[in-house]
């Protein structure tokens, strides 16, 4: 069983380690991470961004999910985007990813979010099992 909770300042080292496993287009720079992490953790209960972490039974942070919420014109209310989700490579198979997604969904429901989207090209099967459906291709331009 895992515990999912809002990230706290003392989670910075563990989350940075997880960011390094994300395989994103950018090489993580600790100073930039620290600035962003501070802002995200300082966000209030109903701010447009929230960061959840998943702990293993030992209390060790082994996963995180970063979600943004915005009001769109087409969704009759707020819409959420699951921006980043990663589970430590040594903790995969413990259902931490599922626990994180369910916790993100619960927070979105609490906030009155009408839809949640996630870019899932590499993890489509995982999201299929959780009831998500493919809607569009994800395009991006890096600056």
mmCIF file of C-alpha atoms in Angstrom:
data_model
loop_
_atom_site.group_PDB
_atom_site.id
_atom_site.type_symbol
_atom_site.label_atom_id
_atom_site.label_comp_id
_atom_site.label_asym_id
_atom_site.label_seq_id
_atom_site.Cartn_x
_atom_site.Cartn_y
_atom_site.Cartn_z
ATOM 1 C CA UNK A 1 0.000 0.000 0.000
ATOM 2 C CA UNK A 2 1.288 3.473 -0.822
ATOM 3 C CA UNK A 3 0.558 6.914 0.533
ATOM 4 C CA UNK A 4 -0.027 9.803 -1.868
ATOM 5 C CA UNK A 5 0.181 13.335 -0.520
ATOM 6 C CA UNK A 6 1.018 16.890 -1.514
ATOM 7 C CA UNK A 7 4.744 17.479 -1.942
ATOM 8 C CA UNK A 8 6.623 19.256 0.836
ATOM 9 C CA UNK A 9 9.893 21.240 0.722
ATOM 10 C CA UNK A 10 11.834 18.319 2.211
ATOM 11 C CA UNK A 11 10.878 16.157 -0.809
ATOM 12 C CA UNK A 12 13.088 18.184 -3.171
ATOM 13 C CA UNK A 13 16.018 15.740 -3.370
ATOM 14 C CA UNK A 14 13.787 12.717 -3.965
ATOM 15 C CA UNK A 15 11.711 14.506 -6.601
ATOM 16 C CA UNK A 16 14.826 15.790 -8.384
ATOM 17 C CA UNK A 17 16.107 12.213 -8.535
ATOM 18 C CA UNK A 18 12.812 11.184 -10.129
ATOM 19 C CA UNK A 19 12.927 14.080 -12.614
ATOM 20 C CA UNK A 20 16.248 12.686 -13.805
ATOM 21 C CA UNK A 21 14.452 9.429 -14.686
ATOM 22 C CA UNK A 22 11.699 11.165 -16.638
ATOM 23 C CA UNK A 23 13.507 11.100 -19.974
ATOM 24 C CA UNK A 24 12.323 14.560 -20.966
ATOM 25 C CA UNK A 25 13.702 16.749 -23.749
ATOM 26 C CA UNK A 26 15.695 18.770 -21.228
ATOM 27 C CA UNK A 27 18.591 17.713 -19.019
ATOM 28 C CA UNK A 28 17.491 18.629 -15.478
ATOM 29 C CA UNK A 29 19.454 21.533 -13.987
ATOM 30 C CA UNK A 30 19.261 21.565 -10.200
ATOM 31 C CA UNK A 31 19.108 25.349 -9.802
ATOM 32 C CA UNK A 32 16.213 25.638 -12.274
ATOM 33 C CA UNK A 33 14.495 22.662 -10.629
ATOM 34 C CA UNK A 34 14.877 24.210 -7.159
ATOM 35 C CA UNK A 35 13.228 27.443 -8.296
ATOM 36 C CA UNK A 36 10.309 25.638 -9.937
ATOM 37 C CA UNK A 37 9.930 23.139 -7.104
ATOM 38 C CA UNK A 38 9.787 25.944 -4.537
ATOM 39 C CA UNK A 39 7.048 27.736 -6.487
ATOM 40 C CA UNK A 40 5.001 24.575 -6.982
ATOM 41 C CA UNK A 41 5.260 23.467 -3.350
ATOM 42 C CA UNK A 42 4.334 26.980 -2.194
ATOM 43 C CA UNK A 43 1.160 26.908 -4.318
ATOM 44 C CA UNK A 44 -2.065 27.006 -2.355
ATOM 45 C CA UNK A 45 -4.754 24.338 -2.190
ATOM 46 C CA UNK A 46 -6.648 25.822 -5.133
ATOM 47 C CA UNK A 47 -3.824 27.297 -7.229
ATOM 48 C CA UNK A 48 -3.489 26.307 -10.875
ATOM 49 C CA UNK A 49 -0.770 23.743 -10.195
ATOM 50 C CA UNK A 50 -0.310 20.885 -7.744
ATOM 51 C CA UNK A 51 2.379 18.318 -7.090
ATOM 52 C CA UNK A 52 1.616 14.981 -5.469
ATOM 53 C CA UNK A 53 4.172 12.420 -4.324
ATOM 54 C CA UNK A 54 3.764 8.704 -3.700
ATOM 55 C CA UNK A 55 5.589 7.012 -0.856
ATOM 56 C CA UNK A 56 6.473 3.361 -0.576
ATOM 57 C CA UNK A 57 5.558 1.577 2.649
ATOM 58 C CA UNK A 58 8.979 2.597 3.977
ATOM 59 C CA UNK A 59 8.011 6.279 3.658
ATOM 60 C CA UNK A 60 10.466 6.855 0.810
ATOM 61 C CA UNK A 61 9.192 9.115 -1.987
ATOM 62 C CA UNK A 62 9.181 6.919 -5.086
ATOM 63 C CA UNK A 63 6.937 8.780 -7.521
ATOM 64 C CA UNK A 64 5.367 12.114 -8.319
ATOM 65 C CA UNK A 65 2.673 13.664 -10.495
ATOM 66 C CA UNK A 66 2.589 17.323 -11.528
ATOM 67 C CA UNK A 67 -0.773 18.652 -12.721
ATOM 68 C CA UNK A 68 -1.919 22.029 -13.997
ATOM 69 C CA UNK A 69 -5.486 23.316 -14.053
ATOM 70 C CA UNK A 70 -6.821 25.977 -16.414
ATOM 71 C CA UNK A 71 -10.196 27.295 -17.453
ATOM 72 C CA UNK A 72 -10.853 26.525 -21.114
ATOM 73 C CA UNK A 73 -13.604 27.975 -23.257
ATOM 74 C CA UNK A 74 -14.661 24.597 -24.623
ATOM 75 C CA UNK A 75 -14.952 22.468 -21.473
ATOM 76 C CA UNK A 76 -17.679 24.250 -19.500
ATOM 77 C CA UNK A 77 -15.298 24.640 -16.586
ATOM 78 C CA UNK A 78 -11.741 23.889 -15.539
ATOM 79 C CA UNK A 79 -9.588 21.412 -17.431
ATOM 80 C CA UNK A 80 -6.513 19.657 -16.046
ATOM 81 C CA UNK A 81 -3.353 18.443 -17.734
ATOM 82 C CA UNK A 82 -1.275 15.742 -16.071
ATOM 83 C CA UNK A 83 2.038 17.297 -17.077
ATOM 84 C CA UNK A 84 4.560 14.908 -15.550
ATOM 85 C CA UNK A 85 4.328 11.543 -13.842
ATOM 86 C CA UNK A 86 7.166 9.216 -12.965
ATOM 87 C CA UNK A 87 7.711 6.284 -10.638
ATOM 88 C CA UNK A 88 11.200 5.278 -9.571
ATOM 89 C CA UNK A 89 12.517 2.452 -11.728
ATOM 90 C CA UNK A 90 13.058 0.302 -8.610
ATOM 91 C CA UNK A 91 9.441 0.811 -7.483
ATOM 92 C CA UNK A 92 7.596 0.030 -10.697
ATOM 93 C CA UNK A 93 5.018 -2.715 -10.366
ATOM 94 C CA UNK A 94 3.960 -1.550 -6.892
ATOM 95 C CA UNK A 95 0.913 0.330 -8.269
ATOM 96 C CA UNK A 96 2.364 3.717 -7.317
ATOM 97 C CA UNK A 97 1.538 5.115 -10.760
ATOM 98 C CA UNK A 98 -2.058 3.995 -10.418
ATOM 99 C CA UNK A 99 -2.256 5.493 -6.919
ATOM 100 C CA UNK A 100 -0.878 8.792 -8.239
ATOM 101 C CA UNK A 101 -3.366 8.947 -11.128
ATOM 102 C CA UNK A 102 -6.278 8.159 -8.810
ATOM 103 C CA UNK A 103 -5.127 10.870 -6.384
ATOM 104 C CA UNK A 104 -4.804 13.392 -9.228
ATOM 105 C CA UNK A 105 -8.310 12.482 -10.398
ATOM 106 C CA UNK A 106 -9.709 12.886 -6.874
ATOM 107 C CA UNK A 107 -8.122 16.333 -6.550
ATOM 108 C CA UNK A 108 -9.484 17.304 -9.960
ATOM 109 C CA UNK A 109 -12.991 16.201 -8.976
ATOM 110 C CA UNK A 110 -12.679 18.190 -5.737
ATOM 111 C CA UNK A 111 -11.812 21.257 -7.817
ATOM 112 C CA UNK A 112 -14.710 20.787 -10.244
ATOM 113 C CA UNK A 113 -12.476 19.902 -13.184
ATOM 114 C CA UNK A 114 -14.455 18.743 -16.230
ATOM 115 C CA UNK A 115 -11.688 16.777 -17.987
ATOM 116 C CA UNK A 116 -8.112 15.668 -17.504
ATOM 117 C CA UNK A 117 -5.686 15.127 -20.353
ATOM 118 C CA UNK A 118 -2.304 13.446 -20.461
ATOM 119 C CA UNK A 119 0.291 13.024 -23.193
ATOM 120 C CA UNK A 120 0.737 9.259 -23.160
ATOM 121 C CA UNK A 121 2.446 8.089 -26.314
ATOM 122 C CA UNK A 122 4.791 5.755 -24.401
ATOM 123 C CA UNK A 123 2.334 4.744 -21.668
ATOM 124 C CA UNK A 124 -0.939 4.417 -23.547
ATOM 125 C CA UNK A 125 -1.684 0.917 -22.266
ATOM 126 C CA UNK A 126 -1.360 2.092 -18.661
ATOM 127 C CA UNK A 127 -3.924 4.864 -19.204
ATOM 128 C CA UNK A 128 -6.217 2.588 -21.243
ATOM 129 C CA UNK A 129 -6.478 0.326 -18.177
ATOM 130 C CA UNK A 130 -7.456 3.354 -16.073
ATOM 131 C CA UNK A 131 -10.334 4.303 -18.378
ATOM 132 C CA UNK A 132 -8.672 6.987 -20.503
ATOM 133 C CA UNK A 133 -9.388 7.253 -24.230
ATOM 134 C CA UNK A 134 -7.205 8.574 -27.022
ATOM 135 C CA UNK A 135 -8.364 11.946 -28.245
ATOM 136 C CA UNK A 136 -5.578 13.694 -30.144
ATOM 137 C CA UNK A 137 -1.924 13.635 -31.028
ATOM 138 C CA UNK A 138 0.402 15.613 -28.794
ATOM 139 C CA UNK A 139 2.518 18.171 -30.626
ATOM 140 C CA UNK A 140 5.193 20.388 -29.135
ATOM 141 C CA UNK A 141 7.801 22.930 -30.033
ATOM 142 C CA UNK A 142 10.791 23.397 -27.773
ATOM 143 C CA UNK A 143 12.316 26.870 -27.380
#
